[in-house]
């Protein structure tokens, strides 16, 4: 009888360990590269957690003909902003000619790129992509893709920036968010969570500024960028 109980206990123990092993086996097969090329990205990325819903910071494969990612892997938000992250992208087909650290939207369309490997060629080994310390936040992206490219010529560091609005990196946030408009009484340049009421949205998407002197309505024609600005505002306009 005692022997029987012992077997029973042993059986239960074995069943327990097998169940446990199952989990481990599953995890390790998950990291075995599938067919195709493999890329490992590493770096100290900050700002990933600040993106609003619908956007993902990814390492992705593209070809020259399209802005839509062929293959992509989401970069996880590190426990502490700016910590080292490591992501392996496997199964990269021959079709892929370019690898990017970038942001894509729900349709997997590229919204902004941070780093690119062009002419990504076939190799048996894992390709390493070391990007170092990099701010990939939502506001940082708007600063680089919109303000630095299109606005600072007039809203820059000169003695008299247009409308007293400075859109230089490091200054733009305080000049916009919860800052009164000098042209529309009672309105804010950026009212967090309310893009439609924000002068920044209205000046880029409507013709309100056409009678003010400089018409801003055609300055940004990329709907990706206009949507990005609205999403940023409606998500609370975080720095
Ligand atoms: C060619 C010069 C020029 C460029 C480029 C320019 N602006 Fe302006 N901006 C002005 C002037 C001048 C005003 C004052 C009102 C007017 O004439 O439209 C102004 C006013 C504004 C205002 C209203 C400020 C307030 O307090 O109401 C905002 C917001 C603004 N600009 C944002 C931008 C953004 C964003 C960009 C880049 C996409 C940009 N501007 C590019 C010249 C420019």
XYZ file of C-alpha atoms and ligand atoms in Angstrom:
282
model
C 0.000 0.000 0.000
C 2.727 2.352 1.008
C 4.564 1.505 -2.217
C 1.427 2.269 -4.213
C 1.062 5.684 -2.587
C 4.675 6.376 -3.330
C 4.093 5.605 -7.031
C 1.053 7.827 -7.007
C 3.045 10.675 -5.518
C 5.882 10.098 -7.965
C 3.394 10.047 -10.860
C 1.881 13.329 -9.766
C 5.325 14.841 -9.421
C 6.301 13.707 -12.916
C 3.081 15.066 -14.400
C 3.845 18.351 -12.716
C 7.361 18.568 -14.102
C 6.233 17.653 -17.611
C 3.676 20.452 -17.601
C 6.399 22.801 -16.482
C 8.793 21.583 -19.191
C 6.137 22.190 -21.808
C 6.323 25.886 -21.144
C 10.079 25.939 -21.495
C 10.166 23.928 -24.713
C 7.599 26.271 -26.232
C 9.632 29.333 -25.319
C 12.882 28.025 -26.743
C 11.372 26.927 -30.063
C 10.015 30.461 -30.350
C 13.517 31.892 -30.618
C 14.842 29.423 -33.200
C 15.122 31.450 -36.400
C 12.687 30.511 -39.106
C 13.755 30.533 -42.720
C 15.185 33.807 -43.962
C 17.689 36.298 -42.709
C 17.989 37.424 -39.111
C 18.683 40.850 -37.634
C 19.367 41.799 -34.069
C 18.725 45.385 -33.008
C 20.058 46.821 -29.791
C 20.167 50.266 -28.262
C 19.084 52.449 -25.394
C 15.726 53.692 -26.601
C 13.602 56.236 -24.819
C 10.097 57.493 -25.480
C 8.599 54.233 -26.831
C 5.876 54.265 -24.178
C 4.753 57.772 -25.134
C 3.242 56.780 -28.467
C -0.531 56.767 -28.622
C -2.623 53.796 -29.610
C -2.398 52.844 -33.265
C 1.331 53.503 -33.570
C 4.134 51.018 -32.960
C 7.865 51.522 -32.704
C 9.266 48.575 -34.651
C 12.268 47.153 -36.392
C 10.948 46.388 -39.850
C 11.846 45.257 -43.352
C 10.825 47.210 -46.454
C 11.571 47.234 -50.149
C 12.139 50.344 -52.240
C 8.698 50.285 -53.786
C 6.527 50.577 -50.739
C 6.042 52.347 -47.432
C 4.334 49.289 -45.979
C 6.384 46.988 -43.766
C 6.864 43.497 -45.181
C 7.998 42.109 -41.855
C 8.143 43.838 -38.481
C 8.671 43.288 -34.805
C 7.453 45.578 -32.044
C 10.104 46.958 -29.701
C 8.968 46.340 -26.139
C 8.785 49.264 -23.721
C 11.774 48.843 -21.378
C 11.122 48.800 -17.634
C 12.976 52.077 -17.263
C 12.805 54.567 -20.122
C 16.128 54.589 -21.946
C 17.224 51.112 -20.810
C 18.994 48.755 -23.210
C 16.588 46.848 -25.455
C 17.330 43.926 -27.744
C 15.005 42.686 -30.448
C 15.513 39.877 -32.931
C 13.751 40.104 -36.286
C 13.833 36.765 -38.085
C 12.375 35.310 -41.257
C 13.431 38.291 -43.373
C 12.632 37.295 -46.959
C 14.612 38.123 -50.118
C 12.034 40.756 -50.960
C 13.351 42.953 -48.129
C 16.071 45.411 -49.192
C 15.945 47.873 -46.315
C 15.790 47.524 -42.559
C 14.544 50.354 -40.389
C 14.006 51.317 -36.819
C 10.793 53.247 -37.369
C 7.218 53.936 -36.395
C 4.365 52.334 -38.309
C 0.632 52.925 -38.057
C -2.230 50.423 -37.855
C -1.956 49.703 -41.586
C 1.765 48.932 -41.121
C 2.604 52.067 -43.088
C 5.817 53.849 -42.184
C 5.187 57.152 -40.412
C 8.752 58.145 -39.485
C 12.197 56.531 -39.597
C 14.909 56.808 -36.989
C 17.657 54.589 -38.417
C 18.020 52.751 -41.720
C 20.196 50.001 -43.148
C 20.052 50.411 -46.911
C 20.981 47.645 -49.367
C 20.348 44.953 -46.808
C 22.042 41.984 -48.466
C 21.779 38.272 -47.927
C 24.040 36.829 -45.280
C 23.983 33.619 -43.339
C 24.927 35.321 -40.094
C 22.761 37.473 -37.931
C 23.155 41.149 -38.847
C 23.686 43.436 -35.903
C 22.066 46.866 -35.816
C 23.435 48.894 -32.923
C 21.623 52.228 -32.672
C 22.999 53.580 -29.381
C 21.058 56.022 -27.236
C 18.067 57.348 -29.133
C 14.889 59.258 -28.322
C 12.104 57.742 -30.409
C 9.250 59.527 -28.612
C 6.141 60.913 -30.261
C 6.883 64.594 -29.610
C 10.500 64.194 -30.665
C 9.245 62.761 -33.953
C 6.935 65.733 -34.567
C 9.796 68.099 -33.730
C 12.116 66.461 -36.261
C 9.661 65.643 -39.017
C 7.544 68.794 -38.909
C 8.959 71.726 -36.958
C 12.649 71.331 -37.850
C 11.879 70.730 -41.529
C 9.095 73.207 -42.242
C 8.605 75.753 -39.484
C 11.821 76.980 -37.876
C 12.779 79.164 -40.846
C 10.129 81.615 -39.585
C 9.537 80.350 -36.032
C 13.204 80.010 -35.135
C 15.931 81.645 -33.205
C 15.831 85.061 -34.824
C 15.126 88.085 -32.652
C 11.561 88.250 -33.873
C 10.123 84.788 -34.492
C 6.775 84.975 -36.312
C 3.884 85.477 -33.859
C 6.441 85.255 -31.016
C 6.248 81.477 -31.475
C 9.552 79.583 -31.276
C 9.419 76.049 -32.671
C 13.050 75.090 -32.075
C 13.847 71.836 -30.298
C 13.853 72.371 -26.542
C 11.719 75.514 -26.843
C 8.713 74.463 -28.902
C 6.861 72.529 -26.210
C 6.534 75.462 -23.784
C 5.639 77.733 -26.710
C 2.749 75.509 -27.739
C 1.196 73.413 -25.004
C -1.287 75.362 -22.844
C 0.076 78.577 -24.343
C -2.460 81.227 -25.415
C -2.774 82.048 -29.075
C -1.860 85.612 -29.950
C -4.321 85.558 -32.839
C -7.455 83.877 -31.488
C -8.597 85.228 -28.138
C -9.402 82.535 -25.609
C -7.785 79.720 -27.642
C -4.683 77.733 -26.874
C -2.003 76.960 -29.429
C -2.204 73.358 -28.177
C -5.049 72.323 -25.881
C -4.170 68.827 -24.594
C -6.796 66.158 -25.494
C -8.557 68.575 -27.882
C -6.952 68.760 -31.306
C -9.975 70.346 -32.988
C -9.828 73.363 -30.651
C -6.042 73.728 -30.875
C -4.720 76.544 -33.066
C -1.877 74.278 -34.199
C -4.427 71.899 -35.711
C -6.601 74.681 -37.140
C -3.744 76.594 -38.722
C -2.446 73.491 -40.542
C -5.808 71.991 -41.530
C -8.031 75.007 -42.254
C -7.611 78.401 -43.880
C -7.905 80.451 -40.650
C -4.462 81.967 -41.221
C -5.131 82.980 -44.839
C -6.260 86.442 -43.692
C -3.503 86.767 -41.052
C -0.663 87.208 -43.535
C 0.887 83.783 -44.017
C -1.457 80.981 -45.065
C -0.339 77.795 -43.272
C -2.956 75.448 -44.726
C -0.736 73.935 -47.436
C 2.491 73.728 -45.449
C 1.992 70.133 -44.343
C 0.450 68.029 -47.078
C 1.251 64.597 -45.680
C -1.904 63.219 -44.093
C 0.360 60.935 -42.032
C 1.946 63.960 -40.394
C -1.340 65.810 -39.863
C -2.813 62.707 -38.237
C 0.319 62.279 -36.133
C -0.025 65.816 -34.732
C -3.730 65.311 -33.973
C -3.087 61.960 -32.282
C -0.368 63.523 -30.171
C -2.695 66.318 -29.000
C -5.654 63.980 -28.408
C -3.437 61.663 -26.379
C -2.613 64.454 -23.931
C 0.241 66.251 -25.761
C 3.025 64.712 -23.690
C 6.544 66.008 -24.062
C 7.018 81.739 -44.073
C 7.068 81.916 -42.649
C 6.338 80.905 -41.787
C 6.465 79.554 -41.782
C 7.351 78.681 -42.659
C 5.606 79.063 -40.733
N 4.960 80.095 -40.140
Fe 3.647 79.965 -38.579
N 3.352 81.932 -38.648
C 3.993 82.819 -39.499
C 3.447 84.158 -39.302
C 3.895 85.411 -40.025
C 2.459 84.039 -38.309
C 1.555 85.139 -37.802
C 0.169 84.987 -38.368
C 0.152 84.798 -39.850
O 0.618 85.667 -40.589
O -0.325 83.735 -40.285
C 2.421 82.635 -37.921
C 1.568 82.119 -36.956
C 1.573 80.818 -36.517
C 0.747 80.287 -35.463
C -0.280 81.049 -34.633
C 0.332 81.482 -33.344
C -0.703 82.001 -32.401
O -0.289 82.395 -31.302
O -1.886 82.022 -32.746
C 1.033 78.956 -35.358
C 0.414 77.941 -34.392
C 2.014 78.662 -36.361
N 2.344 79.803 -37.047
C 2.563 77.401 -36.558
C 3.421 77.111 -37.591
C 3.862 75.762 -37.888
C 3.488 74.527 -37.091
C 4.667 75.857 -38.969
C 5.351 74.735 -39.706
C 4.491 73.701 -40.218
C 4.735 77.251 -39.350
N 3.962 77.974 -38.506
C 5.464 77.708 -40.415
C 4.969 82.511 -40.402
C 5.380 81.238 -40.735
